[in-house]
Coordinates of C-alpha atoms in Angstrom, one line a residue:
X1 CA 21.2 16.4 -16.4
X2 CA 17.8 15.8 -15.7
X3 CA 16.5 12.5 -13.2
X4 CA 16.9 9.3 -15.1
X5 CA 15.2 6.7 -15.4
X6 CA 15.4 2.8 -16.2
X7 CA 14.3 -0.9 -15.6
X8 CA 16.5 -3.4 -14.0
X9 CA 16.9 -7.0 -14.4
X10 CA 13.7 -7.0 -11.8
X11 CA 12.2 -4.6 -12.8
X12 CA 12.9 -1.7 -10.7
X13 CA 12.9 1.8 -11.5
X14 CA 16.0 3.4 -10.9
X15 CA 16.8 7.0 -10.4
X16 CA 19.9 8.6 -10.5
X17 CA 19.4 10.7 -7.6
X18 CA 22.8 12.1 -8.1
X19 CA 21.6 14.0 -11.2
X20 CA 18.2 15.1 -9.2
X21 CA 19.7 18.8 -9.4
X22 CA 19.5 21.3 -12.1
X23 CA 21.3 24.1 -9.9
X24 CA 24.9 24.0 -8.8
X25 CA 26.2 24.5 -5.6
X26 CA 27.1 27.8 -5.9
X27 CA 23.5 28.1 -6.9
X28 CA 22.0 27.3 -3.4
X29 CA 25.0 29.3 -2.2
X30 CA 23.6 32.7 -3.8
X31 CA 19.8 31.7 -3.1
X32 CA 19.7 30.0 0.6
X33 CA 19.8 31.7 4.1
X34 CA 23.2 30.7 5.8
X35 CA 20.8 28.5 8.0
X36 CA 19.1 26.9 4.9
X37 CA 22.4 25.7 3.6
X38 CA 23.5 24.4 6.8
X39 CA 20.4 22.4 7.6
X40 CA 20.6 20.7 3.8
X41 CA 24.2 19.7 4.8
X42 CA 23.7 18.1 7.2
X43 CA 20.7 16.4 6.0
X44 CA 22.4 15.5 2.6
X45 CA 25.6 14.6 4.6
X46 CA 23.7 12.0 6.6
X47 CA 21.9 10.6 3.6
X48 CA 25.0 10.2 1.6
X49 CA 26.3 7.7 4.9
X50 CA 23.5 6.2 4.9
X51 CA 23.4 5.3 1.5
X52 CA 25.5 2.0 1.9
X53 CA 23.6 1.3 4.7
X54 CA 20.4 1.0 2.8
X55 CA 22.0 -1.3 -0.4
X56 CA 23.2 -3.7 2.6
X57 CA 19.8 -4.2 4.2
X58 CA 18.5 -4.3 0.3
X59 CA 21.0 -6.9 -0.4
X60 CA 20.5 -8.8 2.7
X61 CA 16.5 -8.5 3.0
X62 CA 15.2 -8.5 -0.4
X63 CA 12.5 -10.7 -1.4
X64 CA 9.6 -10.9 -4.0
X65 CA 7.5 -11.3 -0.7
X66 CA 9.0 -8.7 0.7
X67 CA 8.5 -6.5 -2.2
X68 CA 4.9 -7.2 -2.7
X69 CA 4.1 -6.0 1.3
X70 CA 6.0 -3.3 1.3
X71 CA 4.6 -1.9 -2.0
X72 CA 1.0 -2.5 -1.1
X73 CA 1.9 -0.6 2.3
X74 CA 3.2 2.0 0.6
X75 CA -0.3 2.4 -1.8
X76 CA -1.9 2.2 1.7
X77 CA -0.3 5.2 2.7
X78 CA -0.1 7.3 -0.3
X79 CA -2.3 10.5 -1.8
X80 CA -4.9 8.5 -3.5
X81 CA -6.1 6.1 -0.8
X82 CA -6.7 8.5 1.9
X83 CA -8.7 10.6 -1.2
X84 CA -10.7 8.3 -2.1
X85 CA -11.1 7.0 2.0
X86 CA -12.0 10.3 3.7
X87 CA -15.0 10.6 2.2
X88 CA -16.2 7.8 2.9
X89 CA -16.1 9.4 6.7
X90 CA -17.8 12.5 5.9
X91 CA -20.8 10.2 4.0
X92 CA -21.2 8.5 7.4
X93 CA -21.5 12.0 9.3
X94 CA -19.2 11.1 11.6
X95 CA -18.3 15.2 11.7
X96 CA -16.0 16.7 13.8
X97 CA -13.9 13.4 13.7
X98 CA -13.8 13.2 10.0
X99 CA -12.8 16.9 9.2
X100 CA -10.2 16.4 12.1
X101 CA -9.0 13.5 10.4
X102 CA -9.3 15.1 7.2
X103 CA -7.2 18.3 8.5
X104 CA -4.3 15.9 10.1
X105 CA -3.5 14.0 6.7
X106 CA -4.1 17.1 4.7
X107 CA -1.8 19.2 6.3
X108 CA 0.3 16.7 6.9
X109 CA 1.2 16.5 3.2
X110 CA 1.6 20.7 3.7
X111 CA 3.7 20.6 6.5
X112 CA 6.4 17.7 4.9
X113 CA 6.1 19.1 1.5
X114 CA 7.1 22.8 3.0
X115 CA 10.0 21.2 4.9
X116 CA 11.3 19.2 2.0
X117 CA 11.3 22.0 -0.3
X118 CA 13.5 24.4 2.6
X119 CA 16.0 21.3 3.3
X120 CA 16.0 20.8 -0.8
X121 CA 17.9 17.4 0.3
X122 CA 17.9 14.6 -2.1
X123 CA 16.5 10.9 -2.0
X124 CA 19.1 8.2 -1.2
X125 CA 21.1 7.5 -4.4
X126 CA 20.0 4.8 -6.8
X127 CA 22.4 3.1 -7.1
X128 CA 23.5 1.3 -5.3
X129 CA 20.0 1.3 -3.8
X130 CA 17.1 0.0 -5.5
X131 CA 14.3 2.5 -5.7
X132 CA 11.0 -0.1 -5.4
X133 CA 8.0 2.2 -6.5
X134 CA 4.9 1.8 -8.9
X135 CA 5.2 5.6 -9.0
X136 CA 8.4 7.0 -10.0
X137 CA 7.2 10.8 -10.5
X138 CA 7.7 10.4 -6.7
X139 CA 11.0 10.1 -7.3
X140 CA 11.7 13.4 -8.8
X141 CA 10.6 15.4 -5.9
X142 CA 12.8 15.9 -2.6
X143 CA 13.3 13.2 0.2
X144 CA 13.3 14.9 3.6
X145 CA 11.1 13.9 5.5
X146 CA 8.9 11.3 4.4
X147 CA 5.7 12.2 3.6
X148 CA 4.4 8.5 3.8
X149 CA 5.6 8.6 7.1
X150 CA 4.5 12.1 8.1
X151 CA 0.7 11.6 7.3
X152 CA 0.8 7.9 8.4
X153 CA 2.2 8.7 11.8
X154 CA -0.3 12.0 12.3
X155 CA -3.2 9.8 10.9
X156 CA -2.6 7.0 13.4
X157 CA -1.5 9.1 16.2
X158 CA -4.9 10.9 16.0
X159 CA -7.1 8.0 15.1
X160 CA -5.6 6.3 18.5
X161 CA -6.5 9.6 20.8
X162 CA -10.4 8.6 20.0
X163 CA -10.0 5.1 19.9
X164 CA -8.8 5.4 23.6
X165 CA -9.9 8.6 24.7
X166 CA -13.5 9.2 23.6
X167 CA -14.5 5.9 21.9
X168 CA -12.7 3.1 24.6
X169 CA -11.8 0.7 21.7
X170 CA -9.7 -2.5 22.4
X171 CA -6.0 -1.7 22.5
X172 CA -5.9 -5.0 19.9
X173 CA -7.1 -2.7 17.3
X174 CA -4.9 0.0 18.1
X175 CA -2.4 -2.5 17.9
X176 CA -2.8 -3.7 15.1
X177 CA -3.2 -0.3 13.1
X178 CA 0.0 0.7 14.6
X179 CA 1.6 -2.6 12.9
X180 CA 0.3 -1.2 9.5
X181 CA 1.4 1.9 10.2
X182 CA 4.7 0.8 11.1
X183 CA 4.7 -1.5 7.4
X184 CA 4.9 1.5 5.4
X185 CA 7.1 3.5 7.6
X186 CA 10.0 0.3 7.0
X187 CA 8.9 0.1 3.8
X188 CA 10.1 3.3 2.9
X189 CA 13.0 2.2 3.8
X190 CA 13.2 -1.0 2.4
X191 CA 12.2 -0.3 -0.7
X192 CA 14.9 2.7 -1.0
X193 CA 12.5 5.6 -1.4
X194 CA 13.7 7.0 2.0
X195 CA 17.0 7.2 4.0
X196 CA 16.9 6.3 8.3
X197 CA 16.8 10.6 8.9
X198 CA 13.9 10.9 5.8
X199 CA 11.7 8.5 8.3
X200 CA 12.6 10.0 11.8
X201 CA 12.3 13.7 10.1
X202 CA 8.5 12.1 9.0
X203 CA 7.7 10.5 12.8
X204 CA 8.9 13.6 14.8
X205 CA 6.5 16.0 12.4
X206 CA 3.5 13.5 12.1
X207 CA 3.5 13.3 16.2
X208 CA 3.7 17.4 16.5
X209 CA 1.1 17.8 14.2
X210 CA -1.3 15.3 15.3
X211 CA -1.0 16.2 18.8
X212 CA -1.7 20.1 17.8
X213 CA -5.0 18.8 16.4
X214 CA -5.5 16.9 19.0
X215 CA -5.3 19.7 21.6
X216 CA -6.4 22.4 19.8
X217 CA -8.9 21.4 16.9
X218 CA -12.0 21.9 18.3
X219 CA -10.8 25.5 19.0
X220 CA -10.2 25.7 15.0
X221 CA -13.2 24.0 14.6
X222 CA -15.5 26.7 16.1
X223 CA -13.4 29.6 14.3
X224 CA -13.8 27.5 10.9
X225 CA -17.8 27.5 11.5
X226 CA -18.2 31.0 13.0
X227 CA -19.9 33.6 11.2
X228 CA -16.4 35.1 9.7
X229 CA -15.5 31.5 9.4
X230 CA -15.2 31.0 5.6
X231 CA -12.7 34.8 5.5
X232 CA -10.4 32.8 8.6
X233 CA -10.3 29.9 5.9
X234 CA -9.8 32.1 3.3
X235 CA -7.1 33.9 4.9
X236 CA -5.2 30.9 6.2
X237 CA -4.7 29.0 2.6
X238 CA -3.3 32.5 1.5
X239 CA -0.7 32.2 4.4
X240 CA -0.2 28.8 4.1
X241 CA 0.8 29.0 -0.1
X242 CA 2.2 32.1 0.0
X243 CA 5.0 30.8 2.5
X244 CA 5.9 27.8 0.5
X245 CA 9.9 27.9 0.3
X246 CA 11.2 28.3 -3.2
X247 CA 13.3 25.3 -4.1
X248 CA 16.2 25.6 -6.7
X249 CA 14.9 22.6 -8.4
X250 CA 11.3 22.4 -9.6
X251 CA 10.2 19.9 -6.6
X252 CA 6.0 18.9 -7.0
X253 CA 6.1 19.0 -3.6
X254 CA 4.4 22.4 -3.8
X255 CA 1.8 20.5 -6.1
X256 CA 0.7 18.3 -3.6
X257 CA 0.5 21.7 -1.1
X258 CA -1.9 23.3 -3.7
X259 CA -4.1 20.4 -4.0
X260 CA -4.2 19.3 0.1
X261 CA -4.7 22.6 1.4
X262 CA -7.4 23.8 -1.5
X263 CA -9.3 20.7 -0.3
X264 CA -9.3 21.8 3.5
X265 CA -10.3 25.1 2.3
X266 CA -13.4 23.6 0.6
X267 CA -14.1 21.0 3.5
X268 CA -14.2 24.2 5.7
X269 CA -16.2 26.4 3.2
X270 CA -18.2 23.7 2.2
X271 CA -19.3 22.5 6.6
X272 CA -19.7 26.7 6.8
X273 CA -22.9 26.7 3.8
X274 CA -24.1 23.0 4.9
X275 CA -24.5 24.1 8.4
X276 CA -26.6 27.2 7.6
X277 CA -28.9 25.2 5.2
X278 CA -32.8 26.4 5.8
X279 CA -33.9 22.8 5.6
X280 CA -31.3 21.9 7.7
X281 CA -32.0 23.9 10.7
X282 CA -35.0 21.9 12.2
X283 CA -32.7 18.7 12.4
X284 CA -30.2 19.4 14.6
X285 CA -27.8 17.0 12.9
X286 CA -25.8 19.7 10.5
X287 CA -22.7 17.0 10.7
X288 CA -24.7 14.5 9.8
X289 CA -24.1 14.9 5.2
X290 CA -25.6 11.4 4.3
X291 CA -26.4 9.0 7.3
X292 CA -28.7 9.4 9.4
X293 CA -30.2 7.2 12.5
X294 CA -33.6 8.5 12.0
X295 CA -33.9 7.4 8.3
X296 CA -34.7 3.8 7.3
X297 CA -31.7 1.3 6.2
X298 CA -33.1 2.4 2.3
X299 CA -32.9 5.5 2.2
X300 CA -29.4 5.9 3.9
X301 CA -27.9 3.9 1.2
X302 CA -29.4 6.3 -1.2
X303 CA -28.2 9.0 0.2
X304 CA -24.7 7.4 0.3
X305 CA -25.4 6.5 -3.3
X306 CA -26.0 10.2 -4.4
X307 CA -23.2 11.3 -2.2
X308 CA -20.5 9.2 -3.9
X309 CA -22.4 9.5 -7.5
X310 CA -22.8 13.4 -7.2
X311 CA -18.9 13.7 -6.0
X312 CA -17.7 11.3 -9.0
X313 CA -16.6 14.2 -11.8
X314 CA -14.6 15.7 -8.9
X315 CA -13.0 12.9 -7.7
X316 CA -12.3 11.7 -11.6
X317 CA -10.9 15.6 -11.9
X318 CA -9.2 14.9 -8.8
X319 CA -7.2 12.0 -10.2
X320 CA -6.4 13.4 -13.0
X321 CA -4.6 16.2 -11.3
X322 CA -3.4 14.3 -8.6
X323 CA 0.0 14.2 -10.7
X324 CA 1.1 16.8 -12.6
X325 CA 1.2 16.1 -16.5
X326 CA 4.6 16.5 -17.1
X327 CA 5.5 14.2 -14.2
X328 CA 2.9 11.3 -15.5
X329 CA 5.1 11.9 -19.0
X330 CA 8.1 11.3 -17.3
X331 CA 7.0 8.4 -15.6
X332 CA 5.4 6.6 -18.4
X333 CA 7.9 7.5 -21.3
X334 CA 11.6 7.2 -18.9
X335 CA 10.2 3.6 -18.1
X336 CA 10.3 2.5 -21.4
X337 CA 14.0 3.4 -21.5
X338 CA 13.5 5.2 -25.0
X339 CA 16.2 8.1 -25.7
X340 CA 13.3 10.3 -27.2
X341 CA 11.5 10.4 -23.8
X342 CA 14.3 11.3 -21.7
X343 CA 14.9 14.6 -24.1
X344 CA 11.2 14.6 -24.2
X345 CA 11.8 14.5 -20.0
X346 CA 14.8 17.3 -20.3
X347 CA 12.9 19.6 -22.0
X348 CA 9.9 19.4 -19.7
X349 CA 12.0 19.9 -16.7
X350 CA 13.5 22.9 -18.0
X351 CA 10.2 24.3 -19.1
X352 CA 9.5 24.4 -15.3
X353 CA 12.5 25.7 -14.4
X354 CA 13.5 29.1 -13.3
X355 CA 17.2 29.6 -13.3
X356 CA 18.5 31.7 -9.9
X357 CA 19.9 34.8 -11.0
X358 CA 21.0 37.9 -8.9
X359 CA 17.1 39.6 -9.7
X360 CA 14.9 36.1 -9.7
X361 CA 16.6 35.7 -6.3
X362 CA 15.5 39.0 -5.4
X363 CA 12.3 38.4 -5.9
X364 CA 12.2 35.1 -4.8
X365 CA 11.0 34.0 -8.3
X366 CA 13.3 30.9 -8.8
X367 CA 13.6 27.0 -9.4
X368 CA 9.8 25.7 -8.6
X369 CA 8.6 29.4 -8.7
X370 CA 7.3 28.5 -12.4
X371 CA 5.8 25.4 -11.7
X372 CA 3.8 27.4 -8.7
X373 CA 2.1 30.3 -10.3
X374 CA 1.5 27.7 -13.9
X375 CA -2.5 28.1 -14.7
X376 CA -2.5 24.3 -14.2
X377 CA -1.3 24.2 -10.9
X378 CA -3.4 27.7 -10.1
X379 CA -6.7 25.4 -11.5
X380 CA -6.3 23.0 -8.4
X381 CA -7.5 25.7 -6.2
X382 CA -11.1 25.6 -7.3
X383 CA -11.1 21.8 -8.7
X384 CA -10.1 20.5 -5.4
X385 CA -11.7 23.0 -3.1
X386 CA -14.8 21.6 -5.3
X387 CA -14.8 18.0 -3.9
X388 CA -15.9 18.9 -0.2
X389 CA -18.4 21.8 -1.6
X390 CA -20.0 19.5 -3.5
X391 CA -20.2 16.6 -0.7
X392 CA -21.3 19.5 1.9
X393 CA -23.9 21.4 -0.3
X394 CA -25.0 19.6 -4.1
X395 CA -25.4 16.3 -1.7
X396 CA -27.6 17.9 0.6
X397 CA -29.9 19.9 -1.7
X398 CA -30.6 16.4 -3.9
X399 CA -31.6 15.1 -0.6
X400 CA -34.1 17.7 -0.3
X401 CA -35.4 17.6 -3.8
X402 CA -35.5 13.8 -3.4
X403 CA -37.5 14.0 0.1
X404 CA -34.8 12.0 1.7
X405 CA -34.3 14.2 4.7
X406 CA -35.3 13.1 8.0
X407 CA -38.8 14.2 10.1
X408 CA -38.3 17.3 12.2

């Protein structure tokens, strides 16, 4: 059977998590590396004891207060805020800080969507817990780790290195981002999306990863911008899809890998052409995409203004792939709990789906294989690499035309 979906008394979507699974047991059996499977026991062991655990603290906790926070939080920490908020860093030239910061919640999305699809572990059963989501394609994809809580955690580690390090900020503002941050990690919780081992499986990779970047990303940054820079780009986003794990089920967590790592490819292809600009080279400010010091208060806010105007088809292309058709079909159709949509819903998961026989196994073309090598998700590539491109390069060359570039 295929996810299902309904409305409770309040509301709430609910998702048979115990139907998640098109393959059968026997089905990971043949396809999984003995360590695989014993790795997705123990995670979907844990998360089965925990699921009790989770109704109590719903039963106990629940509020339309409560509900209203932690579902705000949890659009604070999701795909489309930090997309539409990056760039807002880059139009500021802050530089090196913003395609660090860009690179942390990026990959982060990479790096929890790759370990979901290996562990292939469910979300926590609904019911008897209440899923709480304005988004309940989220539902259909795998639960360990959170990638809420992997991205928020990296993001907030790696702002707080600057904020103390290099920028001496009040520890009140550190403190207080870590109490937002620490909002939408319970309220994964709280609002059922996530078991207790999906959170600490998101903290322990978001604090890894941030702290690589941390160390190490001005080394990346220098390789990115080098004269072979744009073939190490190249070469990595090749790596980095081409080990995705095949998942039985067709999981869009690989989606969401596609269209995070195209971007990074673009924001590093896009910083390697905007730094080698002719007009550019008398500046000395090649970070700098839209403000500038040396400008007057006018022109900055039109270069902002053509910034944001010039990357506005992207971004619109942007959301409109940011969930996968089929996925936005189920979402809307399941919800109004008509028996046409959920065969409508069958049909489309099986569409996707790539049963795991002896030669598909073989050669590793299985479960989400389909959904990976579809034209549609292929397209991402060049859509989403686009956004940066056209931030680092169209923005620049309207400046140009439009004399708004500063005095040598």
């Amino acid at each position: 059977m295929p996810p299902h979906f309904q409305l409770d008394e309040d509301n709430d979507v609910i998702h048979d998590a115990e139907a998640f699974s098109l393959a059968t047991e026997s089905a990971y059996q043949a396809a999984y590396s003995p360590l695989r499977l014993y790795l997705r026991q123990l995670v979907v062991d844990k998360v089965k004891r925990e699921n009790p655990k989770l109704a109590a603290i719903q039963h106990r906790y629940r509020s339309p207060g409560l509900d209203r926070l932690f579902v705000f939080s949890g659009m604070l920490g999701n795909h489309s805020f930090f997309m539409i908020a990056l760039p807002f860093l880059h139009t500021f030239g802050m530089g090196a800080f913003a395609r660090g910061l860009t690179f942390v919640v990026l990959w982060s999305i990479y790096f929890s969507g790759f370990v979901k699809d290996y562990i292939s572990a469910p979300r926590p059963a609904s019911p008897p817990v209440v899923q709480i989501t304005r988004s309940p394609a989220h539902t259909l994809e795998y639960g360990f780790p959170s990638t809420h809580t992997t991205y928020a955690v990296a993001t907030i580690v790696y702002i707080s290195h600057f904020m103390l390090n290099v920028w001496h900020i009040s520890t009140v503002w550190v403190g207080l981002m870590w109490i937002c941050g620490v909002t939408i990690v319970v309220g994964r919780i709280y609002c059922g999306l996530h078991s207790f081992i999906d959170v600490v499986g998101g903290i322990v990779i978001g604090i890894i990863e941030a702290l690589c970047f941390v160390f190490f990303f001005d080394r990346l940054d220098a390789l990115m911008l080098s004269t072979a820079g744009p073939l190490y780009s190249i070469a990595i986003f090749y790596f980095a899809m081409s080990s995705i794990p095949r998942s039985l089920d067709p999981c869009p967590c690989c989606i969401d890998s596609f269209c995070a790592t195209s971007v990074t490819l673009g924001l590093s292809i896009g910083y390697w052409i905007h730094a080698r600009l002719p007009f550019l080279w008398h500046t000395g400010q090649s970070d700098a995409i839209s403000w500038d010091l040396s400008l007057t208060l006018t022109q900055n806010a039109l270069r902002c203004l053509i910034t944001i105007v010039g990357s506005k088809p992207f971004i619109v292309s942007m959301v409109k792939y940011l969930v996968p058709d089929y996925l936005s079909q189920v979402s809307s159709e399941e919800c109004s709990d008509d028996s046409s949509a959920k065969d409508s819903d069958s049909d489309c998961k099986q569409d996707c789906y790539v049963a795991p026989t002896a030669s598909n196994i073989k050669n590793r073309r299985y479960g989400s294989y389909a959904l990976m090598v579809s034209h549609e998700n292929l397209a991402r590539i060049p859509i989403y690499s686009g956004i940066p491109i056209t931030m680092c390069v169209v923005s620049p060359l309207l400046f140009y035309m439009f004399g708004l570039m500063p005095s040598s």
